[in-house]
mmCIF file of C-alpha atoms in Angstrom:
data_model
loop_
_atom_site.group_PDB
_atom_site.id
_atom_site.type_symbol
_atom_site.label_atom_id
_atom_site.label_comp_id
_atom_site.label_asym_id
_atom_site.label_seq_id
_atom_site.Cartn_x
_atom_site.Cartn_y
_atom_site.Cartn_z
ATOM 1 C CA UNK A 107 -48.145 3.902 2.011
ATOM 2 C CA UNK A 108 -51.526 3.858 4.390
ATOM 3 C CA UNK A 109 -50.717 7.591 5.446
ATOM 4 C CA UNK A 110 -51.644 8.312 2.377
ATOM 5 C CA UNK A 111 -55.152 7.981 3.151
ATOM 6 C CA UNK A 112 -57.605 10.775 5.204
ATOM 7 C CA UNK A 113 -57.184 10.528 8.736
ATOM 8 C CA UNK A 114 -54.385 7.579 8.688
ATOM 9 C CA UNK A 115 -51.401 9.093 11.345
ATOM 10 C CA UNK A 116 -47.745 9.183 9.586
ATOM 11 C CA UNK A 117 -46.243 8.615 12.532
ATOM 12 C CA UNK A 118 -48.179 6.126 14.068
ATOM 13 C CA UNK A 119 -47.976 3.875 11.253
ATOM 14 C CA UNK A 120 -44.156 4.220 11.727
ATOM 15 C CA UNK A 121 -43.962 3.579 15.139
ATOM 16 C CA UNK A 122 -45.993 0.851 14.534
ATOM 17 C CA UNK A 123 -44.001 -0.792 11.936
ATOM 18 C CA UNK A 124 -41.071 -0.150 14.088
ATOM 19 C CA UNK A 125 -42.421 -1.767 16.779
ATOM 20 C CA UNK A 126 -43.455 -5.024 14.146
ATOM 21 C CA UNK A 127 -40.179 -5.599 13.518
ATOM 22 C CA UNK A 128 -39.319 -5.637 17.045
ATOM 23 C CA UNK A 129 -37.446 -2.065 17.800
ATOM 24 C CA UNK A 130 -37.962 -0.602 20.995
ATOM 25 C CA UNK A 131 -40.918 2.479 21.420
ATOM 26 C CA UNK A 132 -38.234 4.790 22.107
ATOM 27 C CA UNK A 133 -36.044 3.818 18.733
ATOM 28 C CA UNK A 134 -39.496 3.366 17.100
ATOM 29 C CA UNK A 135 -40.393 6.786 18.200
ATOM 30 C CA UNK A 136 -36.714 8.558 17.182
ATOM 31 C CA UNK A 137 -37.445 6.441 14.059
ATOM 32 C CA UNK A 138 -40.883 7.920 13.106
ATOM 33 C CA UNK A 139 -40.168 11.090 13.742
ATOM 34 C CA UNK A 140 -37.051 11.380 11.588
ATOM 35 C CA UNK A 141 -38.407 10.306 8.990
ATOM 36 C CA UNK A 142 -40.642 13.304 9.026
ATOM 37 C CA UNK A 143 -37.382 15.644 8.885
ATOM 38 C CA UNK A 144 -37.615 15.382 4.628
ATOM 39 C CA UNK A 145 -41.269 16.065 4.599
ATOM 40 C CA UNK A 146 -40.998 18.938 6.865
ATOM 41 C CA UNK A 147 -38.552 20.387 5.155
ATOM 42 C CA UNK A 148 -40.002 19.936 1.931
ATOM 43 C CA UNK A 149 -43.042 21.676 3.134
ATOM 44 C CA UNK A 150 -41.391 24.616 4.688
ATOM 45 C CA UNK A 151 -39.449 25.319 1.423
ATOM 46 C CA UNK A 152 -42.839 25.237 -0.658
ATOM 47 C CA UNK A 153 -44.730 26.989 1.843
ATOM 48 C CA UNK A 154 -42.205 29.672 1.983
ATOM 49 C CA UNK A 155 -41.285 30.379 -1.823
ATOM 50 C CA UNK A 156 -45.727 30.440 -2.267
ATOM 51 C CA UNK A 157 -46.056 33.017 0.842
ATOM 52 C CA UNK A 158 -42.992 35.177 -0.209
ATOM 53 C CA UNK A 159 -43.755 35.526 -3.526
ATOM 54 C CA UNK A 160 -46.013 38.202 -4.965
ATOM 55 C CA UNK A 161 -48.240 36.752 -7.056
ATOM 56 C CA UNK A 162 -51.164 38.051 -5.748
ATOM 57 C CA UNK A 163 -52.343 36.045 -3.424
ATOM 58 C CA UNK A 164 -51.904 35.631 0.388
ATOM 59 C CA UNK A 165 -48.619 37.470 1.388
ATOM 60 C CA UNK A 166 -46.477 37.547 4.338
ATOM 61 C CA UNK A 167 -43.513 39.367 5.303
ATOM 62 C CA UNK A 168 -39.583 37.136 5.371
ATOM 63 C CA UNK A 169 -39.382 38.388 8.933
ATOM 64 C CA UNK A 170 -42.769 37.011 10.388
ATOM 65 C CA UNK A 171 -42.209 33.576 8.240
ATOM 66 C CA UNK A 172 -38.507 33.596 9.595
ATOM 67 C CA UNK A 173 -40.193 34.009 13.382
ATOM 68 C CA UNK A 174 -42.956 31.358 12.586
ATOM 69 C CA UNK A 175 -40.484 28.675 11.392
ATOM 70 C CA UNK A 176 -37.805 28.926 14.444
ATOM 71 C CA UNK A 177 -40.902 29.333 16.833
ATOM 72 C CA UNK A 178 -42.302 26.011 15.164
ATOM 73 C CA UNK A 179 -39.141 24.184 15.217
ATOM 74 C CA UNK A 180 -38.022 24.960 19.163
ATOM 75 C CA UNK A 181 -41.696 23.961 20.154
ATOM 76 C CA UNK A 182 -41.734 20.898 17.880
ATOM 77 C CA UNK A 183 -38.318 19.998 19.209
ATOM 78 C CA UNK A 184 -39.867 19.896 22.773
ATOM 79 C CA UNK A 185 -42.959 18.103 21.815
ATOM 80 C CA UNK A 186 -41.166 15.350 20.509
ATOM 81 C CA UNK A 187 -38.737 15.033 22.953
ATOM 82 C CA UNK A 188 -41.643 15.153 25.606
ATOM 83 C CA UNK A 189 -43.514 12.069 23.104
ATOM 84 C CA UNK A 190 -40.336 10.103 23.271
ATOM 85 C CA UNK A 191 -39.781 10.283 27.037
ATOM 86 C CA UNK A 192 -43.587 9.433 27.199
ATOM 87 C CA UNK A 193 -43.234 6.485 25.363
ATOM 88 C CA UNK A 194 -39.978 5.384 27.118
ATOM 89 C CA UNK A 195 -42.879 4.659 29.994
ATOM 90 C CA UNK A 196 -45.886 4.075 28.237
ATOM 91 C CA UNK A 197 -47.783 2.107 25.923
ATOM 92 C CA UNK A 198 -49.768 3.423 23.164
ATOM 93 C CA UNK A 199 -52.451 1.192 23.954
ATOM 94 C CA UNK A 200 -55.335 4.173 25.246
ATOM 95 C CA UNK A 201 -54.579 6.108 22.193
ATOM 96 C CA UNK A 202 -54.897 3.438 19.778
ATOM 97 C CA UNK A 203 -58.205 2.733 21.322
ATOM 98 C CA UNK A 204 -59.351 6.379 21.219
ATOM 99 C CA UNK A 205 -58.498 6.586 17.084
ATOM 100 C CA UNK A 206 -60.529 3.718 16.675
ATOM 101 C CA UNK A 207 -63.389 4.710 18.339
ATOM 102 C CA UNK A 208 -63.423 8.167 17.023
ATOM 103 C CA UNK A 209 -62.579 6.640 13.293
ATOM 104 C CA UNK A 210 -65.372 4.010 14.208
ATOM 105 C CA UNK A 211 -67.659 7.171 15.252
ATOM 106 C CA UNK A 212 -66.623 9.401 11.795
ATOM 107 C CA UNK A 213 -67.881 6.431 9.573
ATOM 108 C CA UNK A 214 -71.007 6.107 11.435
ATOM 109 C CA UNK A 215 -71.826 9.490 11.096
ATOM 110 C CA UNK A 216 -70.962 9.220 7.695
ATOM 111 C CA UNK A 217 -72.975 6.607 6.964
ATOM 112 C CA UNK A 218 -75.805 7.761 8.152
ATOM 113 C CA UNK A 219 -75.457 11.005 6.344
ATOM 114 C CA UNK A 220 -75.294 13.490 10.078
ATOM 115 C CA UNK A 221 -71.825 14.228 9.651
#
């Protein structure tokens, strides 16, 4: 329910719940990102029926959305099997750090009214 918020990873939280209840990263990882599969889809079919449609705004033709979704979903396959092998080898220690700090760095900038 945290991804909810700005800025709060979907996936991350997953993996780290999976990880909380004592999975390993690599079932963790196959975990979070298949529970992304409804969302995707979900998003593609809105998406699609907004951008086909001719209501008068923003239009694109079936052939160059048809293009953009398998493009999308052969690259996304390889970046996730590429984040699962990763993980299979690595903590996510260095990124957690690095989301903190930048989240740390947002509010400050926030805060302070510069950003």
């Amino acid at each position: 329910a945290a991804a909810i918020f700005p800025a709060i990873s979907r996936s991350g939280l997953t993996i780290v719940g999976a990880l909380w209840r004592n999975f390993d990263r690599e079932t963790a990882a196959y975990f979070s990102f298949l529970l992304s599969t409804p969302a995707i889809t979900g998003a593609i079919v809105l998406q699609s029926l907004d951008l086909v449609s001719s209501d008068g705004g923003e239009q694109i033709s079936l052939t160059a959305l048809v293009v953009g979704i398998i493009s999308s979903a052969i690259f996304g396959y390889f970046a996730v099997k590429w984040m699962i092998n990763f993980l299979k080898n690595h903590s996510l220690k260095p990124f957690a750090i690095y989301v903190w700090a930048l989240g740390l760095l947002v509010l400050a900038l926030q805060y302070t009214g510069r950003f």
